[in-house]
Amino acid sequence: MTRTDAATSETPDRSDLDSTLATLALARAQLGRVVVGQDPAIEQLFTGLLSAGHVLIEGAPGLGKTLLVRSLASVCGLGFSRIQFTPDLMPADITGAVVLSYDDTGHPRPRFQPGPIFGQLVLADEINRATPKTQSALLEAMQEKTVTVAGEAHRLGEPFFVLATQNPYEMEGTYVLPEAQIDRFLFKVTITYPDAVMLDAILDQTTTSTIELPEPVMSPQSILDAQRHAREVPVSSDVRGAVVRLVLSTLPDAKDASEKVRRFVRFGVSPRGGQALLLGAKARALLDGRFNASIDDVEAMLLPALRHRMSLTYEAVVDGVDAEDLLRELFEAHART
Amino acid sequence: MSDHTERATVLVLRRIRRKLVVGLLARAAAWALVVFIACLAGGTIASIAGASAGWVVASAGAGILLALGVFLQQVRTLPTLFETARLVDHRFALKNRLSAALEAWPTSSVVGRALQRDADRHAETVDARAAFDWSRSALRVGVALVIAVSAYAGGLITLNLVGSRSDTAVADASLAAVDTSRPEEVAELADELRLEGTRDGDDYLKALADEADEVAQSLSAEPRSPAARERLRQLVRNLDSAYASGAISRDFAATLAARPSEVNSDATTDSASTAAANRAEDEGSDTTASSASSEADGSDVEASRPQAGQIGFDMQPSASDAPPARQAADREFVHPEALSGEDAREALRQAGAAPPQNLVGAAEQSSAGDSRLAGEGTSELNGDADTTAEALGSNAMELSGKLRDEGRHIEIDVTGNVGTGPGEPRASVSSWRAATEAAVENRPLGAWYRPIASRYFLPDQDLPGPSSRRSTPMMLGGPS
């Protein structure tokens, strides 16, 4: 193949990639215009979207979690559905149920009525308020992307993206997600309080008669393309080795585990955590317009990917040891070489 | 995907790697040279300090091995192309672009090809010359080389100076003085040596002093004796080498050379003829021509000092037991610390084997101890016919005899000086002189301590009145 031929054959692919990158940049800008002062959260949400993973959003009430998710769905042009989790919510309320309906001839026939889970972007608001039984129904759908009702499996549409929120303060009457279930979330994004400048911008923007709404700039297909491109991003063995060292360093039972990890870590990061970290690094690189994941990308996705996967001991809680600080220490010691 | 993209990235990396390898090898060679010179300098310094010449050879060999090790280690760790890419990524903050592109080649994915183009574009902006500047490293290596070479050259110069000093100076000055030295001068040298040896507790100097005494005696008996002159020459050599190696702190040989001597100045011709006679004697030629001057020199000799044999004991056979020339030529004094363990044991065995002949006893003014002899001192043991000393093993002797009932048990360390030479006993224990005994003082308590001490140690003789003796009476069982 001559160079000219190769260049000609590359053009459609390259233009496809370039348009994906341009669309992503535009979508970020659109979302950032609506949700002020949450750029890190926006970046992590898009990273989760490109990684085809689900995101758990944690933050105090009133910080714009629901607005963020709703705006994201709008920007991405995804079918949005919202489930408000309450203690009396049943699994069928999420997955749907078989109901009797009458056909054209007037005969009753069983028919599957899809639940809100059959959306493209599902907001599971205050997920920790539902019972574990209901939670597990959602989590099964998240993992398998299928829903089985009355012995019949129903495939969820693509892209399928669950954004669950939980309030870290009001723990009374809640059902804390078990580690096995929380591990299903690719990232855990924390929404922080905006600073004074951002708060001023929020107040100025949201207290007028004209509230700016985001315009859809992406389509489900463009999101799927972006997800495919994100998985193609090359990673050098150097960066992959850093992720491996980091994940292994969190295991308290490892032979060369540090004294701090032995004392304060109940169980470390699973291989799924390593996958999440590397996939997040790839997606972030693509989101940033680069074609390879660097160690900086790994560092940027360290906390969203691993903060909810490392369980600390009671001694760590008593001593005030924070999982995020510990992860940063381990990254500097084992990955940043 | 075109080859151009691949070639551009890889070519840049190869160029940088070539530069890196050359620089690293040059640096390794320089460090290897530094290591070699350092080892060689160590061996040279060791040989200056008195070690055998084998040290230089051994250190050179070790230096070659170490240098080879340093070089091979560097060769073994030369960077690969991928490591070069990592290095460039890190140096130019390329976010792992080049290393990822290198590993991802060949690729069929859109993103992979985009990465190749991206890496190629970034690689072409890399200025390898500016990135890997070896000037600082070369400067460091250069400084290390200069220091190593300077140190080695300095060592060699020092060695030459010492060598020239010990050879030339002794030959020209001290040895020339040997040929003209009078017995009195040699005896004075012996006294100085003994004084210094006693003050420093250096048995080696004392042994040299004994040797000088013997030489002085020989010269007194026969001023032109070639054997005596040769013994003196050997003594001067020993003094000089001891001074050069730092074993003694004073240059006695130079002192002998610089000693003003009327005879030396008055009899220049005599000294020349004496030297000539000595050389002739050494060569076995006739010395009749110089006998007259020899007698003239001998007339000046007066034994104005105690005879060396009167004090101390010498466990060597007398000089008459061995051929004089051979004894003088072969006798070389060795500091006891320089002996190996077996030699030292042999020396001590011989030292303890023969009974002492004379002994210098305790100081006359001894006043230590609460005995009847306190303050009276002891009679001088030297020359006391009733006092004998008995060797107890190799390093202890007991005094007995008619010395009162208490007697005294004195242990004497007889690690004397040892003379080695073929065909003669290897031990020569020098004379022993008692050092001045430590004075026992009755120093009064300081003013600050008197009131405190006086409360607990009665009677208090320092304070004037009884009221100040014990201000607080001791209360047993608490206050009543």
mmCIF file with all atom_site columns, N, CA and C in Angstrom, chain B residues 228-256:
data_model
loop_
_atom_site.group_PDB
_atom_site.id
_atom_site.type_symbol
_atom_site.label_atom_id
_atom_site.label_alt_id
_atom_site.label_comp_id
_atom_site.label_asym_id
_atom_site.label_entity_id
_atom_site.label_seq_id
_atom_site.pdbx_PDB_ins_code
_atom_site.Cartn_x
_atom_site.Cartn_y
_atom_site.Cartn_z
_atom_site.occupancy
_atom_site.B_iso_or_equiv
_atom_site.pdbx_formal_charge
_atom_site.auth_seq_id
_atom_site.auth_comp_id
_atom_site.auth_asym_id
_atom_site.auth_atom_id
_atom_site.pdbx_PDB_model_num
ATOM 1  N N  . ALA B 1 228 ? 82.435 -1.203 63.440 1.00 0.00 ? 228 ALA B N  1
ATOM 2  C CA . ALA B 1 228 ? 81.692 -0.240 64.264 1.00 0.00 ? 228 ALA B CA 1
ATOM 3  C C  . ALA B 1 228 ? 81.071 0.840  63.389 1.00 0.00 ? 228 ALA B C  1
ATOM 4  N N  . ARG B 1 229 ? 81.861 1.288  62.411 1.00 0.00 ? 229 ARG B N  1
ATOM 5  C CA . ARG B 1 229 ? 81.327 2.313  61.506 1.00 0.00 ? 229 ARG B CA 1
ATOM 6  C C  . ARG B 1 229 ? 80.107 1.773  60.746 1.00 0.00 ? 229 ARG B C  1
ATOM 7  N N  . GLU B 1 230 ? 80.227 0.530  60.351 1.00 0.00 ? 230 GLU B N  1
ATOM 8  C CA . GLU B 1 230 ? 79.106 -0.053 59.615 1.00 0.00 ? 230 GLU B CA 1
ATOM 9  C C  . GLU B 1 230 ? 77.877 -0.195 60.516 1.00 0.00 ? 230 GLU B C  1
ATOM 10 N N  . ARG B 1 231 ? 78.140 -0.556 61.787 1.00 0.00 ? 231 ARG B N  1
ATOM 11 C CA . ARG B 1 231 ? 77.018 -0.646 62.729 1.00 0.00 ? 231 ARG B CA 1
ATOM 12 C C  . ARG B 1 231 ? 76.376 0.731  62.913 1.00 0.00 ? 231 ARG B C  1
ATOM 13 N N  . LEU B 1 232 ? 77.246 1.735  62.982 1.00 0.00 ? 232 LEU B N  1
ATOM 14 C CA . LEU B 1 232 ? 76.715 3.095  63.133 1.00 0.00 ? 232 LEU B CA 1
ATOM 15 C C  . LEU B 1 232 ? 75.918 3.503  61.890 1.00 0.00 ? 232 LEU B C  1
ATOM 16 N N  . ARG B 1 233 ? 76.470 3.094  60.742 1.00 0.00 ? 233 ARG B N  1
ATOM 17 C CA . ARG B 1 233 ? 75.765 3.425  59.501 1.00 0.00 ? 233 ARG B CA 1
ATOM 18 C C  . ARG B 1 233 ? 74.377 2.755  59.490 1.00 0.00 ? 233 ARG B C  1
ATOM 19 N N  . GLN B 1 234 ? 74.358 1.510  59.921 1.00 0.00 ? 234 GLN B N  1
ATOM 20 C CA . GLN B 1 234 ? 73.074 0.797  59.961 1.00 0.00 ? 234 GLN B CA 1
ATOM 21 C C  . GLN B 1 234 ? 72.128 1.453  60.963 1.00 0.00 ? 234 GLN B C  1
ATOM 22 N N  . LEU B 1 235 ? 72.692 1.888  62.066 1.00 0.00 ? 235 LEU B N  1
ATOM 23 C CA . LEU B 1 235 ? 71.871 2.562  63.071 1.00 0.00 ? 235 LEU B CA 1
ATOM 24 C C  . LEU B 1 235 ? 71.252 3.837  62.500 1.00 0.00 ? 235 LEU B C  1
ATOM 25 N N  . VAL B 1 236 ? 72.088 4.583  61.767 1.00 0.00 ? 236 VAL B N  1
ATOM 26 C CA . VAL B 1 236 ? 71.590 5.819  61.163 1.00 0.00 ? 236 VAL B CA 1
ATOM 27 C C  . VAL B 1 236 ? 70.497 5.515  60.147 1.00 0.00 ? 236 VAL B C  1
ATOM 28 N N  . ARG B 1 237 ? 70.695 4.437  59.389 1.00 0.00 ? 237 ARG B N  1
ATOM 29 C CA . ARG B 1 237 ? 69.656 4.062  58.411 1.00 0.00 ? 237 ARG B CA 1
ATOM 30 C C  . ARG B 1 237 ? 68.357 3.725  59.133 1.00 0.00 ? 237 ARG B C  1
ATOM 31 N N  . ASN B 1 238 ? 68.496 2.972  60.212 1.00 0.00 ? 238 ASN B N  1
ATOM 32 C CA . ASN B 1 238 ? 67.300 2.609  60.978 1.00 0.00 ? 238 ASN B CA 1
ATOM 33 C C  . ASN B 1 238 ? 66.585 3.849  61.507 1.00 0.00 ? 238 ASN B C  1
ATOM 34 N N  . LEU B 1 239 ? 67.382 4.766  62.019 1.00 0.00 ? 239 LEU B N  1
ATOM 35 C CA . LEU B 1 239 ? 66.789 6.003  62.543 1.00 0.00 ? 239 LEU B CA 1
ATOM 36 C C  . LEU B 1 239 ? 66.069 6.761  61.439 1.00 0.00 ? 239 LEU B C  1
ATOM 37 N N  . ASP B 1 240 ? 66.730 6.794  60.307 1.00 0.00 ? 240 ASP B N  1
ATOM 38 C CA . ASP B 1 240 ? 66.147 7.570  59.222 1.00 0.00 ? 240 ASP B CA 1
ATOM 39 C C  . ASP B 1 240 ? 64.860 6.932  58.705 1.00 0.00 ? 240 ASP B C  1
ATOM 40 N N  . SER B 1 241 ? 64.881 5.616  58.534 1.00 0.00 ? 241 SER B N  1
ATOM 41 C CA . SER B 1 241 ? 63.664 4.966  58.029 1.00 0.00 ? 241 SER B CA 1
ATOM 42 C C  . SER B 1 241 ? 62.547 5.035  59.065 1.00 0.00 ? 241 SER B C  1
ATOM 43 N N  . ALA B 1 242 ? 62.924 4.955  60.352 1.00 0.00 ? 242 ALA B N  1
ATOM 44 C CA . ALA B 1 242 ? 61.891 5.074  61.388 1.00 0.00 ? 242 ALA B CA 1
ATOM 45 C C  . ALA B 1 242 ? 61.269 6.459  61.364 1.00 0.00 ? 242 ALA B C  1
ATOM 46 N N  . TYR B 1 243 ? 62.117 7.469  61.143 1.00 0.00 ? 243 TYR B N  1
ATOM 47 C CA . TYR B 1 243 ? 61.583 8.832  61.080 1.00 0.00 ? 243 TYR B CA 1
ATOM 48 C C  . TYR B 1 243 ? 60.711 9.011  59.829 1.00 0.00 ? 243 TYR B C  1
ATOM 49 N N  . ALA B 1 244 ? 61.176 8.427  58.719 1.00 0.00 ? 244 ALA B N  1
ATOM 50 C CA . ALA B 1 244 ? 60.406 8.572  57.471 1.00 0.00 ? 244 ALA B CA 1
ATOM 51 C C  . ALA B 1 244 ? 59.051 7.903  57.571 1.00 0.00 ? 244 ALA B C  1
ATOM 52 N N  . SER B 1 245 ? 58.992 6.767  58.259 1.00 0.00 ? 245 SER B N  1
ATOM 53 C CA . SER B 1 245 ? 57.702 6.059  58.360 1.00 0.00 ? 245 SER B CA 1
ATOM 54 C C  . SER B 1 245 ? 56.837 6.606  59.479 1.00 0.00 ? 245 SER B C  1
ATOM 55 N N  . GLY B 1 246 ? 57.368 7.540  60.243 1.00 0.00 ? 246 GLY B N  1
ATOM 56 C CA . GLY B 1 246 ? 56.554 8.131  61.299 1.00 0.00 ? 246 GLY B CA 1
ATOM 57 C C  . GLY B 1 246 ? 56.630 7.370  62.607 1.00 0.00 ? 246 GLY B C  1
ATOM 58 N N  . ALA B 1 247 ? 57.476 6.328  62.679 1.00 0.00 ? 247 ALA B N  1
ATOM 59 C CA . ALA B 1 247 ? 57.570 5.559  63.919 1.00 0.00 ? 247 ALA B CA 1
ATOM 60 C C  . ALA B 1 247 ? 58.168 6.401  65.032 1.00 0.00 ? 247 ALA B C  1
ATOM 61 N N  . ILE B 1 248 ? 59.059 7.290  64.677 1.00 0.00 ? 248 ILE B N  1
ATOM 62 C CA . ILE B 1 248 ? 59.588 8.229  65.668 1.00 0.00 ? 248 ILE B CA 1
ATOM 63 C C  . ILE B 1 248 ? 59.371 9.636  65.140 1.00 0.00 ? 248 ILE B C  1
ATOM 64 N N  . SER B 1 249 ? 59.304 10.557 66.083 1.00 0.00 ? 249 SER B N  1
ATOM 65 C CA . SER B 1 249 ? 58.901 11.899 65.684 1.00 0.00 ? 249 SER B CA 1
ATOM 66 C C  . SER B 1 249 ? 60.086 12.829 65.455 1.00 0.00 ? 249 SER B C  1
ATOM 67 N N  . ARG B 1 250 ? 61.241 12.376 65.775 1.00 0.00 ? 250 ARG B N  1
ATOM 68 C CA . ARG B 1 250 ? 62.371 13.301 65.650 1.00 0.00 ? 250 ARG B CA 1
ATOM 69 C C  . ARG B 1 250 ? 63.428 12.693 64.738 1.00 0.00 ? 250 ARG B C  1
ATOM 70 N N  . ASP B 1 251 ? 64.061 13.556 63.979 1.00 0.00 ? 251 ASP B N  1
ATOM 71 C CA . ASP B 1 251 ? 65.039 13.071 63.014 1.00 0.00 ? 251 ASP B CA 1
ATOM 72 C C  . ASP B 1 251 ? 66.410 13.038 63.678 1.00 0.00 ? 251 ASP B C  1
ATOM 73 N N  . PHE B 1 252 ? 66.684 11.924 64.352 1.00 0.00 ? 252 PHE B N  1
ATOM 74 C CA . PHE B 1 252 ? 67.962 11.809 65.059 1.00 0.00 ? 252 PHE B CA 1
ATOM 75 C C  . PHE B 1 252 ? 69.127 11.708 64.105 1.00 0.00 ? 252 PHE B C  1
ATOM 76 N N  . ALA B 1 253 ? 68.868 11.107 62.951 1.00 0.00 ? 253 ALA B N  1
ATOM 77 C CA . ALA B 1 253 ? 69.954 10.965 61.985 1.00 0.00 ? 253 ALA B CA 1
ATOM 78 C C  . ALA B 1 253 ? 70.433 12.332 61.526 1.00 0.00 ? 253 ALA B C  1
ATOM 79 N N  . ALA B 1 254 ? 69.447 13.207 61.261 1.00 0.00 ? 254 ALA B N  1
ATOM 80 C CA . ALA B 1 254 ? 69.817 14.561 60.845 1.00 0.00 ? 254 ALA B CA 1
ATOM 81 C C  . ALA B 1 254 ? 70.543 15.280 61.983 1.00 0.00 ? 254 ALA B C  1
ATOM 82 N N  . THR B 1 255 ? 70.093 14.984 63.220 1.00 0.00 ? 255 THR B N  1
ATOM 83 C CA . THR B 1 255 ? 70.744 15.609 64.373 1.00 0.00 ? 255 THR B CA 1
ATOM 84 C C  . THR B 1 255 ? 72.210 15.217 64.424 1.00 0.00 ? 255 THR B C  1
ATOM 85 N N  . LEU B 1 256 ? 72.444 13.957 64.151 1.00 0.00 ? 256 LEU B N  1
ATOM 86 C CA . LEU B 1 256 ? 73.836 13.481 64.166 1.00 0.00 ? 256 LEU B CA 1
ATOM 87 C C  . LEU B 1 256 ? 74.636 14.157 63.064 1.00 0.00 ? 256 LEU B C  1
#
